[in-house]
CSV table of C-alpha atoms in Angstrom, one decimal:
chain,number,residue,atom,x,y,z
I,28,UNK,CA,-15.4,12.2,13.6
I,29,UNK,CA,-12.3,11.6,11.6
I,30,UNK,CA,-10.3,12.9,13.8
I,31,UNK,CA,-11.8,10.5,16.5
I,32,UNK,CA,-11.7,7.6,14.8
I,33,UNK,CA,-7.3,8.5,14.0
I,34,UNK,CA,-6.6,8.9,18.0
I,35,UNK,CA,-8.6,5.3,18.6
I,36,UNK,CA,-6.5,3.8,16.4
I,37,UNK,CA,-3.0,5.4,17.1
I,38,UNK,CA,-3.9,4.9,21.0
I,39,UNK,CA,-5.8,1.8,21.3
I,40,UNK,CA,-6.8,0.2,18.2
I,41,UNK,CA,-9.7,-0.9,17.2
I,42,UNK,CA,-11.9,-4.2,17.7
I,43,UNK,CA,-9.8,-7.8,18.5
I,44,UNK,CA,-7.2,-9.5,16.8
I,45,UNK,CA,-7.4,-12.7,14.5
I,46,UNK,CA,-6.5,-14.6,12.0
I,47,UNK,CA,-8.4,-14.0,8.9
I,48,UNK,CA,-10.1,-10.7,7.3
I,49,UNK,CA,-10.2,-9.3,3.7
I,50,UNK,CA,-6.3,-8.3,2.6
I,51,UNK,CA,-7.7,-6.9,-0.7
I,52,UNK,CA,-6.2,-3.5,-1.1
I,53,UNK,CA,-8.4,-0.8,-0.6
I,54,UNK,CA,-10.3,1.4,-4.0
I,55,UNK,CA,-9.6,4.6,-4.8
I,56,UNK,CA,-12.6,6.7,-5.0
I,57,UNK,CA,-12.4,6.7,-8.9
I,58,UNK,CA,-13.0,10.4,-9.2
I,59,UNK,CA,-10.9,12.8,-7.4
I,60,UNK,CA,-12.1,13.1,-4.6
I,61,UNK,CA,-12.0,16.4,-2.3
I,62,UNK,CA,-8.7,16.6,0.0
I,63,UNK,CA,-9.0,18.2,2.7
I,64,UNK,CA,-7.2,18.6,6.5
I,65,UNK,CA,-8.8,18.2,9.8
I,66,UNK,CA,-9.2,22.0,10.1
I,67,UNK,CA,-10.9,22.2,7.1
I,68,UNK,CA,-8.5,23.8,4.2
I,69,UNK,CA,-8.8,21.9,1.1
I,70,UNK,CA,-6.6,20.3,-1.8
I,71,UNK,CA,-5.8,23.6,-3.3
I,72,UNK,CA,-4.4,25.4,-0.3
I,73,UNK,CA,-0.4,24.9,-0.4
I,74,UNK,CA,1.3,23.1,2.0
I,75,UNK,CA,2.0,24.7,5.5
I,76,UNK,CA,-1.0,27.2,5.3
I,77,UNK,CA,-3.7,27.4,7.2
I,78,UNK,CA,-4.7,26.0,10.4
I,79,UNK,CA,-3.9,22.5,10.5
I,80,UNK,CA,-2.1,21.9,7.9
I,81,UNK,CA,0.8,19.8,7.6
I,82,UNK,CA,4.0,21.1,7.7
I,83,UNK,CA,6.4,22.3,4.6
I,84,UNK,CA,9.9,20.8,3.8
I,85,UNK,CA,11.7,22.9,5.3
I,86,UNK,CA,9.7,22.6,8.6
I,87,UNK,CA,10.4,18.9,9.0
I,88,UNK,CA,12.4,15.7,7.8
I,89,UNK,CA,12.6,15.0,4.2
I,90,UNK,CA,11.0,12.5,2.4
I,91,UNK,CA,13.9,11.7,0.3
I,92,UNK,CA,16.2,10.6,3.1
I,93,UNK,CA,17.2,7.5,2.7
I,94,UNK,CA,17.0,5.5,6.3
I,95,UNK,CA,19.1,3.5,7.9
I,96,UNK,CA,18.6,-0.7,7.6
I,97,UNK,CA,17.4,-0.5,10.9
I,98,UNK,CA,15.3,2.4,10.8
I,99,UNK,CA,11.5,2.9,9.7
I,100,UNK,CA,11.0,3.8,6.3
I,101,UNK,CA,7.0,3.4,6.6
I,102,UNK,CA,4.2,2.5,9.4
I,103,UNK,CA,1.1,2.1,8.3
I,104,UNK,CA,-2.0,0.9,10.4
I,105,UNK,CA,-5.2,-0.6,8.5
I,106,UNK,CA,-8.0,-0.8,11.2
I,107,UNK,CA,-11.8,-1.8,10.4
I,108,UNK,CA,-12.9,-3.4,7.8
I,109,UNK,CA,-15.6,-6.5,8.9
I,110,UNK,CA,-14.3,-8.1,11.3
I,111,UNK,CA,-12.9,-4.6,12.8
I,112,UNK,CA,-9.3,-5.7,13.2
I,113,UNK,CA,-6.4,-3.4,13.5
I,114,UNK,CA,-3.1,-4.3,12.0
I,115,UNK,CA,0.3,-2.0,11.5
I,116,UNK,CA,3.0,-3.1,9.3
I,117,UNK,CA,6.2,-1.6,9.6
I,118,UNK,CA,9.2,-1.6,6.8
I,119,UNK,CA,12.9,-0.9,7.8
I,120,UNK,CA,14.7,0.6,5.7
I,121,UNK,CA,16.5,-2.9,4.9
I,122,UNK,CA,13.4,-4.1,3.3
I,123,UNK,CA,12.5,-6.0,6.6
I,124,UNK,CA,9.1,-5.7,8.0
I,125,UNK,CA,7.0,-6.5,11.2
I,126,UNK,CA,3.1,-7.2,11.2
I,127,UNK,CA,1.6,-6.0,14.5
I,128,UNK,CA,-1.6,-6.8,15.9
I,129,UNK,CA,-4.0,-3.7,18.2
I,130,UNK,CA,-2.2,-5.0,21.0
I,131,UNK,CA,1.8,-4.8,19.3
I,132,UNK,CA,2.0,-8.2,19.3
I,133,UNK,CA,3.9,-9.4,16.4
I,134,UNK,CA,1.9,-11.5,14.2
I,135,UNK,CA,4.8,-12.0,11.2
I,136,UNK,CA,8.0,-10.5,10.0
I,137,UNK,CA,9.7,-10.7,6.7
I,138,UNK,CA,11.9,-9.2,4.5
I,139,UNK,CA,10.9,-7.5,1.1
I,140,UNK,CA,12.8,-8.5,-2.4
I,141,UNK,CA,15.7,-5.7,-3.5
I,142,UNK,CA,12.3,-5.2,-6.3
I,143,UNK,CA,9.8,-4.7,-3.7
I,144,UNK,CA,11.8,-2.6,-1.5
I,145,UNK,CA,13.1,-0.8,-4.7
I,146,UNK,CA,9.2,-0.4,-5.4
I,147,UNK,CA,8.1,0.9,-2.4
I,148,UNK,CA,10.6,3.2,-2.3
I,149,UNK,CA,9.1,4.7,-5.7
I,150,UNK,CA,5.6,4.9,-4.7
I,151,UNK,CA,6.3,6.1,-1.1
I,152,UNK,CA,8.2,9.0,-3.1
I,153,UNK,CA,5.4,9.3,-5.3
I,154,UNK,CA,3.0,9.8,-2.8
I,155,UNK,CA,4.4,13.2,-1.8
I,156,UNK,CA,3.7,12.9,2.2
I,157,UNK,CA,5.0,16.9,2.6
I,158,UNK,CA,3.0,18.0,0.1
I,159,UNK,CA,-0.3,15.7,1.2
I,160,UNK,CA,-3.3,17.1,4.0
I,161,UNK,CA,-3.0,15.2,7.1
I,162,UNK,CA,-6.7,13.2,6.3
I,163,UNK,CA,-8.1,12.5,3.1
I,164,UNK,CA,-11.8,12.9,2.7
I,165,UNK,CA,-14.8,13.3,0.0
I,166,UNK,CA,-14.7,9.7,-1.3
I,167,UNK,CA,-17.4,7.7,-1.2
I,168,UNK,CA,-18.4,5.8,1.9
I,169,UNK,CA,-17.7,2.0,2.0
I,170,UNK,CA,-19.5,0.7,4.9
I,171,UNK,CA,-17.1,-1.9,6.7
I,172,UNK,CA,-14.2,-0.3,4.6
I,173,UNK,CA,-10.8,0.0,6.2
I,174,UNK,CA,-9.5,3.3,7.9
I,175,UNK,CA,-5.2,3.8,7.2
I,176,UNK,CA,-2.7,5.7,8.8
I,177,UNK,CA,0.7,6.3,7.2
I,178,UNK,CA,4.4,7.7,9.0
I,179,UNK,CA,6.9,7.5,6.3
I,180,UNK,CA,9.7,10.8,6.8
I,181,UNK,CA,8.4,13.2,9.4
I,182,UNK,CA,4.7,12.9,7.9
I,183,UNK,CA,1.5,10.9,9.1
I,184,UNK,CA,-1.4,11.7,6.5
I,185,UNK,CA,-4.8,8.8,7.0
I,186,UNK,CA,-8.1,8.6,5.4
I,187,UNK,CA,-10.9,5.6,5.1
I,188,UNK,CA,-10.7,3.4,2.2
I,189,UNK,CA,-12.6,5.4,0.0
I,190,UNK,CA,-11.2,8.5,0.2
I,191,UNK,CA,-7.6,7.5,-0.3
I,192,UNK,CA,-5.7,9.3,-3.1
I,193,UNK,CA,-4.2,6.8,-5.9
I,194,UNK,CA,-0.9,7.8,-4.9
I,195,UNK,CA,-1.8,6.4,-1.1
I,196,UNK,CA,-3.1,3.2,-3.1
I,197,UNK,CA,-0.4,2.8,-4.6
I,198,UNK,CA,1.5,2.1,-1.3
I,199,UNK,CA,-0.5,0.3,0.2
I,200,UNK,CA,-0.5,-2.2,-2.8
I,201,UNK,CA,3.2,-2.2,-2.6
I,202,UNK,CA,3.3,-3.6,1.2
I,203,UNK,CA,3.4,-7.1,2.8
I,204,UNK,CA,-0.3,-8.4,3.5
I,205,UNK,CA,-1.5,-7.0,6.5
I,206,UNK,CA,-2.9,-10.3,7.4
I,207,UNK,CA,-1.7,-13.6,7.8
I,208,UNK,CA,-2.9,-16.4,5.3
């Protein structure tokens, strides 16, 4: 079902686009919840075994490249929610950033603070994308919660709102809004 839900938003997004919606970021489960990849292997299997699971370091980019100004440092698509919008912000690594609506229309740009980039930066290395399963799951269900998919160095790991780890908080708390207004 997950795994459903990820290809309708990379492919086609989900629901119309609009003005308006709830830019609150999303709540951590509390309690850890279980991790665990679309095949099934859970938080305590390491990286790069199993079916399914993401690939090690060595196997892809590294997270602690720094981009190029004009390069992606992080994508990351929030779809759902009430009004079942889809949004994508992207960050450069310059600190500038696009918001996209489901059709790739851009809705806003901007450019983050030498802080905020400096921040994101921290909690995008915090977050451990090699290290992380590809979806996070076992958090509670939050019924017209947001679904989020992140790309940041060779890595794309989503979950719903719920299920998110801090760490994936974390980032998502250090973007632009993903609405306008």
């Amino acid at each position: 079902m997950v795994a459903v839900l990820l290809g309708a938003v990379v492919l086609a997004g989900c629901g119309p686009s609009g003005s308006g919606g709830d830019d609150a970021p999303p709540k951590g489960s509390g309690a850890p919840g279980t991790i665990s990849t679309s095949a099934g292997t859970t938080a305590g299997t390491s990286p790069g075994t199993g079916p399914g699971a993401s690939p090690t370091p060595s196997e892809s980019p590294s997270t602690s490249a720094v981009p190029a100004p004009g390069e992606t440092l992080v994508r990351v698509t929030r779809s759902g929610g009430f009004a079942g919008e889809t949004h994508t912000l992207v960050v450069k690594g310059d600190g500038s950033w696009s918001r996209l609506d489901a059709k790739a229309k851009a809705e806003g740009t901007g450019k983050l603070s030498e802080r905020e980039l400096a921040a994101l930066r921290t909690v995008l290395r915090e977050a451990d994308f090699p290290g992380r399963p590809r979806i996070a799951t076992g958090g509670p269900k939050i019924y017209d919660g947001f679904f989020y998919a992140f790309a940041h160095g060779g890595y794309e790991v989503a979950g719903e709102q719920g299920s998110l780890p801090p760490e994936l908080v974390r980032v998502v708390e250090a973007l632009p809004a993903f609405t306008a207004g």
